[in-house]
Structure formats: structure tokens, C-alpha cells
Short mmCIF file of C-alpha atoms and ligand atoms in Angstrom, two decimals:
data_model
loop_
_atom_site.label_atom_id
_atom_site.label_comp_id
_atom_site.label_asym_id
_atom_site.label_seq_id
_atom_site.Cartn_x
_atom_site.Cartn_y
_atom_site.Cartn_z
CA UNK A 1 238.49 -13.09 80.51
CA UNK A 2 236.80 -10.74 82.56
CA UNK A 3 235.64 -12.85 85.72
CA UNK A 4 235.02 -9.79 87.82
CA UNK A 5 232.51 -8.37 85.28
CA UNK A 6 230.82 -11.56 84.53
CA UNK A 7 230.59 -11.65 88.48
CA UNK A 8 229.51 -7.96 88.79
CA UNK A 9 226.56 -8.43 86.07
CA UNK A 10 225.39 -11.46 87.56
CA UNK A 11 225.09 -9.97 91.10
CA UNK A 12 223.17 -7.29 89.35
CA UNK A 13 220.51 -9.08 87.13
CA UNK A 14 219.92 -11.49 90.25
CA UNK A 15 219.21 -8.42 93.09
CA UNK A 16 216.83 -6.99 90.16
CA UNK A 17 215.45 -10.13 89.77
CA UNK A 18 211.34 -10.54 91.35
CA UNK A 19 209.86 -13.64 90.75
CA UNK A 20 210.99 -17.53 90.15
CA UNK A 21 210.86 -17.68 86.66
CA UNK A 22 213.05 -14.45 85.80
CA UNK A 23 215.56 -16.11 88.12
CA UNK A 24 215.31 -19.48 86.29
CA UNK A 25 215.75 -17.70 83.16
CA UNK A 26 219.17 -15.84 84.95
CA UNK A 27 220.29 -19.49 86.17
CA UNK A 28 220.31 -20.86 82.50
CA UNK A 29 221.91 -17.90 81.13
CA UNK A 30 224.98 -18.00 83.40
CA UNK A 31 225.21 -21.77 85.14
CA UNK A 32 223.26 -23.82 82.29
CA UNK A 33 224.52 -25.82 79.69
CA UNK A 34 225.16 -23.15 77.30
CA UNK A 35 225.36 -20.61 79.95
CA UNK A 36 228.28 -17.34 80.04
CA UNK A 37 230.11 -19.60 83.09
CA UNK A 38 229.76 -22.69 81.51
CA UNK A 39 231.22 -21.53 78.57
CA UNK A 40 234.16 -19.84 80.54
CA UNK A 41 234.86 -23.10 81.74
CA UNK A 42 234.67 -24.92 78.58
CA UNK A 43 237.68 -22.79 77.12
CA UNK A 44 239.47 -23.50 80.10
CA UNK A 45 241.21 -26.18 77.69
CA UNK A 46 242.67 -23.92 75.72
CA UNK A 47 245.02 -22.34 77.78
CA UNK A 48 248.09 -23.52 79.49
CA UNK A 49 248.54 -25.61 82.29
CA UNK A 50 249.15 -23.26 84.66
CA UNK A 51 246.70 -20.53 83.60
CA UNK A 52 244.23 -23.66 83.84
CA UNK A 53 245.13 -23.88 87.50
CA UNK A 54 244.56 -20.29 88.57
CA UNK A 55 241.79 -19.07 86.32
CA UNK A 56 240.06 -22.47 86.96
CA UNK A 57 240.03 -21.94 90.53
CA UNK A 58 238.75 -18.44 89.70
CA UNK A 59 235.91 -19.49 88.10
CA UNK A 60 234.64 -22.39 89.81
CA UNK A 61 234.45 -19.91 92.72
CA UNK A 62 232.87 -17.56 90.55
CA UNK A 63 230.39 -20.28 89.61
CA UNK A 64 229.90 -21.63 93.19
CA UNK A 65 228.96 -17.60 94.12
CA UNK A 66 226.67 -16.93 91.15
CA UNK A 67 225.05 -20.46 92.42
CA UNK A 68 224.95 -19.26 96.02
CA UNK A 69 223.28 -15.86 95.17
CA UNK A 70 220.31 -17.40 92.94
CA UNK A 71 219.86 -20.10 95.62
CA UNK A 72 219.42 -17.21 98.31
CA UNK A 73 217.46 -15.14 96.13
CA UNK A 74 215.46 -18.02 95.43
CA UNK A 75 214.53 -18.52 99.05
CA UNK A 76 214.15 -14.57 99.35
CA UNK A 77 211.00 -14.43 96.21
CA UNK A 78 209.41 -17.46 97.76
CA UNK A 79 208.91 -15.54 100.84
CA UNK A 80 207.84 -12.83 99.06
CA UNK A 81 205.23 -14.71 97.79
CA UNK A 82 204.15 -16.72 100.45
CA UNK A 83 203.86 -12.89 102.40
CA UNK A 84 202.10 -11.12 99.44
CA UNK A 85 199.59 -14.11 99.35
CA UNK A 86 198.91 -14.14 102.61
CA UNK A 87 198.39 -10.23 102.75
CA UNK A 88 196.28 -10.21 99.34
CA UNK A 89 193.87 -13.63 99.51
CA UNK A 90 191.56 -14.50 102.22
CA UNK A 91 188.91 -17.53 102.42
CA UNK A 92 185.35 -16.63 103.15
CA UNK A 93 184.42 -19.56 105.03
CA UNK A 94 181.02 -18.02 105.29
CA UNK A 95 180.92 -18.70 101.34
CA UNK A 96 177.88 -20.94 99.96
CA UNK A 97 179.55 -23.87 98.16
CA UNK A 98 178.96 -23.79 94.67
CA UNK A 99 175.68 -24.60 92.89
CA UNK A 100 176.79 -27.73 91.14
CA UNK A 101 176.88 -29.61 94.52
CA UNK A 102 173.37 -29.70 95.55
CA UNK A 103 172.77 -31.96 98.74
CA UNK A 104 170.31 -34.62 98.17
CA UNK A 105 168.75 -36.96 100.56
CA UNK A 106 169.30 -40.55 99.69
CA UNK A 107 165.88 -42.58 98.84
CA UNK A 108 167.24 -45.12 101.68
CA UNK A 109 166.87 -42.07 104.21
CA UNK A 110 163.83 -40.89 103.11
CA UNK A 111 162.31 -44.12 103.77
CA UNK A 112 163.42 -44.66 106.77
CA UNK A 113 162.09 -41.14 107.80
CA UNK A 114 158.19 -41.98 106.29
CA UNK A 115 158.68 -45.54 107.53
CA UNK A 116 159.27 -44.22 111.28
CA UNK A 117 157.20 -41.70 110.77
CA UNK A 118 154.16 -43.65 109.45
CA UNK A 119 154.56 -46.40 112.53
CA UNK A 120 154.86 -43.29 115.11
CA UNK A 121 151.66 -42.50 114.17
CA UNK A 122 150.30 -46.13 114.82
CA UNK A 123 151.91 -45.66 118.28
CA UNK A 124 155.14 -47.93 117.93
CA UNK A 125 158.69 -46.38 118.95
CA UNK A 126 161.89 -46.92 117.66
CA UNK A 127 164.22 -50.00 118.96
CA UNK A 128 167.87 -50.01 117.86
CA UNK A 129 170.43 -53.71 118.13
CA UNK A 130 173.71 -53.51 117.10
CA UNK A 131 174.71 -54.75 113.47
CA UNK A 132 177.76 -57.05 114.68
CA UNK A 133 175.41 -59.79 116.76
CA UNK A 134 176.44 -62.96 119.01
CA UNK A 135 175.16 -66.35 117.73
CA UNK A 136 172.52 -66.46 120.54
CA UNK A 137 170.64 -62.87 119.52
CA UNK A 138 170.67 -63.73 115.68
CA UNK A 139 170.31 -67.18 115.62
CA UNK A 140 169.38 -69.48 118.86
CA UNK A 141 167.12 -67.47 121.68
CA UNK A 142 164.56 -66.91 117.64
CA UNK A 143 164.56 -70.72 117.56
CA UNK A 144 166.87 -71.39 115.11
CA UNK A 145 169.48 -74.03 116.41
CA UNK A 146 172.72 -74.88 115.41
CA UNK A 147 172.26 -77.22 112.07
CA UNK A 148 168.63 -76.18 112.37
CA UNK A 149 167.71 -76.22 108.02
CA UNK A 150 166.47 -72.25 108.65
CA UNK A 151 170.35 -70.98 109.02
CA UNK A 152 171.18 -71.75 105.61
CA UNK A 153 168.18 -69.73 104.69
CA UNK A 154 170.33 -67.17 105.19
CA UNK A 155 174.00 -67.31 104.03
CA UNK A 156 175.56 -65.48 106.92
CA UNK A 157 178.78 -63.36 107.35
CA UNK A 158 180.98 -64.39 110.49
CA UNK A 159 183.51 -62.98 112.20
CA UNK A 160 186.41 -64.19 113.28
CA UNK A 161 186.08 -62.93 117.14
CA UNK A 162 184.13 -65.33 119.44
CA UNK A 163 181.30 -64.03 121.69
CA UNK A 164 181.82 -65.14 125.58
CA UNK A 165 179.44 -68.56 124.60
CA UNK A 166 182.87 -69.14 122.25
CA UNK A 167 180.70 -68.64 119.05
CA UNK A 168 181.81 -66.92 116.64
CA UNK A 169 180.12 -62.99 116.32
CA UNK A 170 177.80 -62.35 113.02
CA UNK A 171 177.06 -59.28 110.95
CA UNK A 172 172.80 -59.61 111.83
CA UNK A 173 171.20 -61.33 108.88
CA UNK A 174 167.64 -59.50 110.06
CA UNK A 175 166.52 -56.97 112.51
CA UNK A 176 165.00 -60.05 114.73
CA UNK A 177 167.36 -59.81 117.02
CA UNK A 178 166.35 -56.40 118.10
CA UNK A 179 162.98 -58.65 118.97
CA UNK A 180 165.14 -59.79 121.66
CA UNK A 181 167.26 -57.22 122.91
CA UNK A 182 163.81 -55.66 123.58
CA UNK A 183 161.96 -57.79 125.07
CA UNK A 184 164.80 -59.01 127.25
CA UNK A 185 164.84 -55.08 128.78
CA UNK A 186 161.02 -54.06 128.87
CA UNK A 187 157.89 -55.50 129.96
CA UNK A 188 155.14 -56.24 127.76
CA UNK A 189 152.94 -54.85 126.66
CA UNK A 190 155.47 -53.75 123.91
CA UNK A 191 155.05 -52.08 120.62
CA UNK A 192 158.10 -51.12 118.90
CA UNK A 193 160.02 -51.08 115.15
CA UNK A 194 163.70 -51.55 114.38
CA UNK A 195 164.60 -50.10 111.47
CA UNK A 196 168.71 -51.06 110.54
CA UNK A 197 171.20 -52.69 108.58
CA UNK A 198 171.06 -56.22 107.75
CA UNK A 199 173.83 -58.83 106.17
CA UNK A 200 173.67 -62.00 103.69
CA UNK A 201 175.63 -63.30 101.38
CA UNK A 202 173.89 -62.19 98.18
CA UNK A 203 174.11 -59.94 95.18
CA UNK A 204 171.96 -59.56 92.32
CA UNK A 205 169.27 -56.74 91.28
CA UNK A 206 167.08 -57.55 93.96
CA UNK A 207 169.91 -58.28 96.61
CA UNK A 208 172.63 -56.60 98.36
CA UNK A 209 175.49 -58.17 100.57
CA UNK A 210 174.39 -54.68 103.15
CA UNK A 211 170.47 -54.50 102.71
CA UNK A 212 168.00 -52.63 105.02
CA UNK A 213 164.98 -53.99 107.09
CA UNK A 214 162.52 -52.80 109.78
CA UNK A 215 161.75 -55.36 112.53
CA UNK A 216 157.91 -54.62 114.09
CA UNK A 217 156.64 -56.45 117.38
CA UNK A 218 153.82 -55.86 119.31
CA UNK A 219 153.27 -58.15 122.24
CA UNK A 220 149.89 -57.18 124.18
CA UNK A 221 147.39 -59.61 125.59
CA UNK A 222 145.38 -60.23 122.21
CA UNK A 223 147.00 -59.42 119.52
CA UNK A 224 145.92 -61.41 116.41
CA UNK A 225 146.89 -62.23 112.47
CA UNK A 226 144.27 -59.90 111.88
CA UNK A 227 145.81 -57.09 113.49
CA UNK A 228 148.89 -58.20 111.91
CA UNK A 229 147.17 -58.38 108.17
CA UNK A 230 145.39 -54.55 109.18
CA UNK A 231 149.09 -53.15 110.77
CA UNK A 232 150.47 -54.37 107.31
CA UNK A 233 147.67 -53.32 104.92
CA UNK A 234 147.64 -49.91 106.20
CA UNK A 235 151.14 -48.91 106.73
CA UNK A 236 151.08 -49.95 102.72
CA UNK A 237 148.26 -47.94 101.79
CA UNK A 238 150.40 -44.74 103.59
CA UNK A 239 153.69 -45.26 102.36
CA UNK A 240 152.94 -46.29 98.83
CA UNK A 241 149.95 -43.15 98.19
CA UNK A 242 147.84 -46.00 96.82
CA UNK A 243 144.52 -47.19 98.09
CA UNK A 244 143.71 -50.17 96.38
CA UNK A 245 146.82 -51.52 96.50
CA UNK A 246 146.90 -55.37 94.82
CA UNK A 247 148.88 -57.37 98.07
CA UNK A 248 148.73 -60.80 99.17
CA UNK A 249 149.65 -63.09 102.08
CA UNK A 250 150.88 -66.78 101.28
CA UNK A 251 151.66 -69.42 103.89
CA UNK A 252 155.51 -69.81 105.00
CA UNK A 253 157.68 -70.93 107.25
CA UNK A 254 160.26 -68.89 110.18
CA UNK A 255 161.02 -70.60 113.77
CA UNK A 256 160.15 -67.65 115.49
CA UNK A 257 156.94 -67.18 113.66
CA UNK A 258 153.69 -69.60 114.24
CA UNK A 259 151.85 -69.15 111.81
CA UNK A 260 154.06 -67.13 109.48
CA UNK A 261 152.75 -65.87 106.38
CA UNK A 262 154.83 -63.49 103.72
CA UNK A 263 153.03 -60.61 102.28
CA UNK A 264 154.07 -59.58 98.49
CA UNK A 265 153.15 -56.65 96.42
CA UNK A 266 151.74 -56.71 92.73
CA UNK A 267 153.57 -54.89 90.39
CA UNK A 268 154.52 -55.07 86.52
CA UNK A 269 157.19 -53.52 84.20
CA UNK A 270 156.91 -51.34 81.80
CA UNK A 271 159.18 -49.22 80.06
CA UNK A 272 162.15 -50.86 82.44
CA UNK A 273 160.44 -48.86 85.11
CA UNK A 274 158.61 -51.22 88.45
CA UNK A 275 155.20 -49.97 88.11
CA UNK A 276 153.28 -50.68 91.38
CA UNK A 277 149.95 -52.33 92.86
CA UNK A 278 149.06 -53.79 89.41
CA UNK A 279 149.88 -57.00 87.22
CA UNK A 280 150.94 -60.19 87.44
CA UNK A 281 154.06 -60.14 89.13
CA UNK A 282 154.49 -60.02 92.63
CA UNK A 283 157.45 -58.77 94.76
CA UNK A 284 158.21 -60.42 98.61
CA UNK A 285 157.98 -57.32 100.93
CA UNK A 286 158.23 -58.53 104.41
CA UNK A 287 157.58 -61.83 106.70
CA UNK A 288 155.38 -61.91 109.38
CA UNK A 289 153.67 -64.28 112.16
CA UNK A 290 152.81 -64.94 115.73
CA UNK A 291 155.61 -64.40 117.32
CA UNK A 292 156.45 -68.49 118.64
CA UNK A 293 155.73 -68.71 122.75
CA UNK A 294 159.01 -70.38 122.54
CA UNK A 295 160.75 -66.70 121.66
CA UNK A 296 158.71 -65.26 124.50
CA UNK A 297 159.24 -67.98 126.53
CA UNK A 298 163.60 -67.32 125.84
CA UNK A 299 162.71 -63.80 127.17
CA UNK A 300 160.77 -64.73 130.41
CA UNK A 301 157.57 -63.42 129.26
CA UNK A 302 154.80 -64.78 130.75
CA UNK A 303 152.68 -66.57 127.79
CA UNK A 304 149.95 -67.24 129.40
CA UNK A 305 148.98 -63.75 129.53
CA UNK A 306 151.08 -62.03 126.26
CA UNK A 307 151.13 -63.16 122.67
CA UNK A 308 151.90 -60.86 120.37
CA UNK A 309 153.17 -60.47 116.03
CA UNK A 310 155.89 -59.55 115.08
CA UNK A 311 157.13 -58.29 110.90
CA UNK A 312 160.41 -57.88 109.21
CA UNK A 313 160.01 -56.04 106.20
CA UNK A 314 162.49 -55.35 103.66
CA UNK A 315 163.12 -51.10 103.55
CA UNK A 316 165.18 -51.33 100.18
CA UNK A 317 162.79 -53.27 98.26
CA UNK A 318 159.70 -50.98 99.36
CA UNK A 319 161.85 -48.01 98.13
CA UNK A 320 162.87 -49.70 94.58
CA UNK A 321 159.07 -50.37 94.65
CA UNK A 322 157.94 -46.80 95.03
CA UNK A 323 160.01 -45.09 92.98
CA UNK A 324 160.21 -47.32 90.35
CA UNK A 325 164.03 -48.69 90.92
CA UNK A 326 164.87 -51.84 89.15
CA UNK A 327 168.57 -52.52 90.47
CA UNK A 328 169.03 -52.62 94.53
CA UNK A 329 173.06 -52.66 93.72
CA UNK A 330 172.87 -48.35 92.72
CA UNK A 331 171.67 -47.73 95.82
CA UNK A 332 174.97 -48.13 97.69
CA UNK A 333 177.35 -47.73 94.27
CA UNK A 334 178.17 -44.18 95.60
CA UNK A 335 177.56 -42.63 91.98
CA UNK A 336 176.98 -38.98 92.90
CA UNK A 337 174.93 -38.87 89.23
CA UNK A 338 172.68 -41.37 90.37
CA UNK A 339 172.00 -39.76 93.82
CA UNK A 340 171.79 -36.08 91.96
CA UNK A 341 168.55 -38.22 89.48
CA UNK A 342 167.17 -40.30 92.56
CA UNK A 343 168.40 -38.68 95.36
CA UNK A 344 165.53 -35.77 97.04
CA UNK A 345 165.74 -32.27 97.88
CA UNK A 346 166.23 -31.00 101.32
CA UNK A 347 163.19 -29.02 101.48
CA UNK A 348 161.16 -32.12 100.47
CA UNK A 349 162.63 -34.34 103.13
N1 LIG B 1 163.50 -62.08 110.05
C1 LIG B 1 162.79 -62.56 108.90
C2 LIG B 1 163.67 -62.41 107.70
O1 LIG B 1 164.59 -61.67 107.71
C3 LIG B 1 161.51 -61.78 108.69
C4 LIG B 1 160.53 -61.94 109.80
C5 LIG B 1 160.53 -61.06 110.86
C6 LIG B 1 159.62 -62.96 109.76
C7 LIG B 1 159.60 -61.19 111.88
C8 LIG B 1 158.68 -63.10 110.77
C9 LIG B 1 158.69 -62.21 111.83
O2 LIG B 1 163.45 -63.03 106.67
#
């Protein structure tokens, strides 16, 4: 049993060795289960008791050696590597990505772009709230009371946190609030929109738990419904690309609105696909009214002198509208196919 020759080869066929899967290969042949060491050791049983002892000590230092050189070498290639990667491949992070992902804006966006946009040009600016809320912004200083009927109108999310009146803080369930935020800061006369996210407990095609509105109010000294009904018709007419656009205004009922009135769309289906300003079916857009002198009245504006209207108009059912959308829920499910088929072009934003 030549241990020095086994040795000798080993240390030869590992130092030529130059990459990880050679030396794998050299590791089986000597230390693996049928390997030249392993079978050294194996007929280790048939010799005598004291041969056992010295050539077994022999050879497990042989095999602890053989492991010790593969193990450096091991370490040795891996540098290598690491170096000759480093020296060979670079990233170009000047690079275009790749065609396949093509940035699109989402239909949500571009909506709130036009919708800004198309009020800018009526003169309003843009107001901004917060979407977490205290009780008294959302709920009380618009009229609506504790146990008033009106709060279950809107199934409400609540957090757990209390506001300094010890109530506890709510995700907005409008963009009213911003009515108040606003008018609590400027002077009328005011003329602004808050376009945002908005909260209820809902889901179904034409509901979402996270939905989208735009809050108008314009407070001057004469404001009217008819301004109101003429803001409305024409911001329609612009957004939609339709002139004779089939819309109506019925009767209803909000406590910061007197009168309040809710304007609805016509539109029909066909081929599963909304199809707009036509048929029989109609499609809630927005609420509107004079705003109530008892809001103004919360935010020390003289009434005697200021009255003003005021519109909350839902953004994601105006988009399903124009683009023909008949589920709300694939706006926010994230599907990148669905953005890449509804989603727009940069250059057309
Ligand atoms: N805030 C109402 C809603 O979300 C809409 C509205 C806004 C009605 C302004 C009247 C005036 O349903």
C-alpha cells in the first residue's frame, strides 16, 4: 500500500485542478464513497492488529491532508472566480430596460390629471386633507352628529388611536372634509377641488374598500344651483368628449348640502363593455348642493354675505365610465396584464 503515492498523485491532480467541478470530481475519486482512500481504509480489516494501528493512523492523516488541500483549493478557485468576474463583466447602468416592460400610466392617474386639469381651466385650485381624519373633520363640523341616520350611510373604517376630542381617528369616507380644512384657513371667496383617496366598507363591481373622489366648493357671494348644474354639465361635456351627453339631477339628501341633488350619467351595455351618454340605465356620478350655512357657519364664515356649492364626485366611476370598465375591483388588483391593456402610454399622458 503505497500511501506516499496515493498522497503524491492527489497533491498533483488537485494543484492542476481550475474550477469547482473538476475538484468535486477529484473529491469523489479519492474521499467519496467508492473513492482510492476510502477504499484503503476499507481493507484496513484485513490486516493484523497492529498493522491496523500504524497504517490506520497513516491513512486517516493521509485522508485528513487530501481533505485539507481540496478545501484550500476550493477557497483558492472561488477567488479566482469572484476576481475573473469582476475583471471580465460590468453593468451598464446607462442600459434601457428591456422592451417587455413598457411603463404605463394608470387610468386612475390619468384622470386625475384631465380632472385637475379641466377644473384649472374653470379657475379652481387644488386643496389636499389628509386620508386618516378626526371625527370632527369627517363627520361633525359637515353636520353629521353622532347617531345622526347619515353615518351609517357610510360604513366607516376606524382606527384604534383617539384624536385629542378622545374620538376615535377615521380613514375619510369623502373628500368633504377637505371642505373644511379649507375654509377653516382661507377667506372666501374660495374656489377650490380636492381630488384624494376615500374609505368605506364596500366591495363589489361598482365599489372598492379604497375608492377615489374629487371634492369641489366654491363659496362667493351668489353662487347658485344653476351654476352648480352649468360647473357640472360642462366639466362632463370636457372630460367625457361628448356633447350631448344624456345626465340627470334627482332630489337627495346630505347634511351639509341644502338642497342636494345627485347627478347620474346614462349609459347601456353592450358587448360587456359600459357604453356611455345613451340608454336606459343610469350610473350615480357625484352629489352636490348648497353648501348648508350651518357648515359655513362651523367655519366662521360670515353667511350673510357668502353662500356657496359645493360637489363630490366619484373619480373611479367617471373613469370605468369612459373607458368602458365594468369591474372597479381591477383597478387596484395590481395585475401588470391588465395595466399593460388599460393602462396609457407616456407620451399620451
Ligand atoms: N360627500 C358626499 C359623498 O361622499 C358627496 C357630496 C359632496 C355631496 C359635496 C354634496 C356636496 O357621498
Amino acid at each position: 500500500m503505497d500511501i506516499k503515492k496515493v498522497l503524491k498523485e492527489a497533491t498533483k491532480e488537485i494543484e492542476l485542478s481550475s474550477n469547482q467541478l473538476n475538484l468535486q470530481n477529484i473529491k469523489v475519486a479519492y474521499l467519496g464513497k467508492k473513492g482510492r482512500i476510502t477504499e484503503l481504509l476499507k481493507s484496513l480489516k484485513n490486516l493484523s492488529l497492529d498493522e491496523k494501528k500504524s497504517v490506520g493512523a497513516e491513512l486517516n492523516q493521509l485522508r485528513s491532508e487530501v481533505d485539507n488541500l481540496i478545501k484550500s483549493k476550493f477557497n483558492e478557485i472561488k477567488v479566482e472566480e469572484i476576481n475573473s468576474m469582476l475583471k471580465n463583466e460590468s453593468i451598464d447602468i446607462s442600459f434601457p430596460p428591456p422592451n417587455s416592460i413598457s411603463p404605463k400610466v394608470h387610468p386612475i392617474s390619468k384622470t386625475f390629471d384631465e380632472v385637475i386639469s379641466i377644473f384649472g381651466s374653470m379657475g379652481y385650485s387644488v386643496a389636499e386633507g389628509p386620508d386618516i381624519e378626526t371625527d370632527y373633520f369627517n363627520f361633525s363640523a359637515l353636520n353629521i352628529p353622532e347617531n345622526h341616520p347619515a353615518r351609517e350611510m357610510q360604513d366607516t373604517f376606524y382606527i384604534e388611536d383617539k384624536d385629542k376630542d378622545g374620538k376615535p381617528f377615521v380613514l375619510r369616507t369623502h373628500t368633504s372634509p377637505v371642505q373644511i380644512r379649507t375654509l377653516l384657513k382661507e377667506k372666501p371667496p374660495v374656489k377650490i377641488i380636492a381630488p384624494g383617496r376615500t374609505y368605506r366598507c364596500d366591495s363589489d363591481s361598482t365599489h372598492s374598500p379604497m375608492f377615489h373622489q374629487v371634492e369641489g366648493l366654491f363659496i362667493n357671494k351668489n353662487a347658485n344651483m344653476g351654476n352648480l348644474k352649468g360647473t357640472l354639465i360642462e366639466f362632463c361635456k370636457q372630460f367625457f368628449n361628448v356633447q350631448d351627453l344624456k345626465v340627470r339631477f334627482r332630489p337627495s339628501y346630505f347634511p351639509f348640502t341644502e338642497p342636494s341633488a345627485e347627478m347620474d350619467i346614462a349609459y347601456e351595455i353592450a358587448n360587456n363593455k359600459i357604453k356611455l351618454g345613451q340608454g336606459d340605465l343610469w350610473l350615480e356620478i357625484l352629489g352636490c348642493g348648497m353648501v348648508n350655512p350651518i357648515v359655513l357657519e362651523n367655519c366662521n364664515v360670515d353667511t350673510k354675505n357668502f353662500q356657496g356649492f359645493a360637489f363630490g364626485m366619484g373619480l373611479d366611476r367617471i373613469t370605468m365610465l369612459k373607458y368602458g370598465l365594468t369591474d372597479i375591483r381591477s383597478f387596484f388588483s395590481g395585475n401588470l396584464n391588465w395595466i399593460a391593456n388599460n393602462g396609457f402610454s407616456i407620451g399620451d399622458f
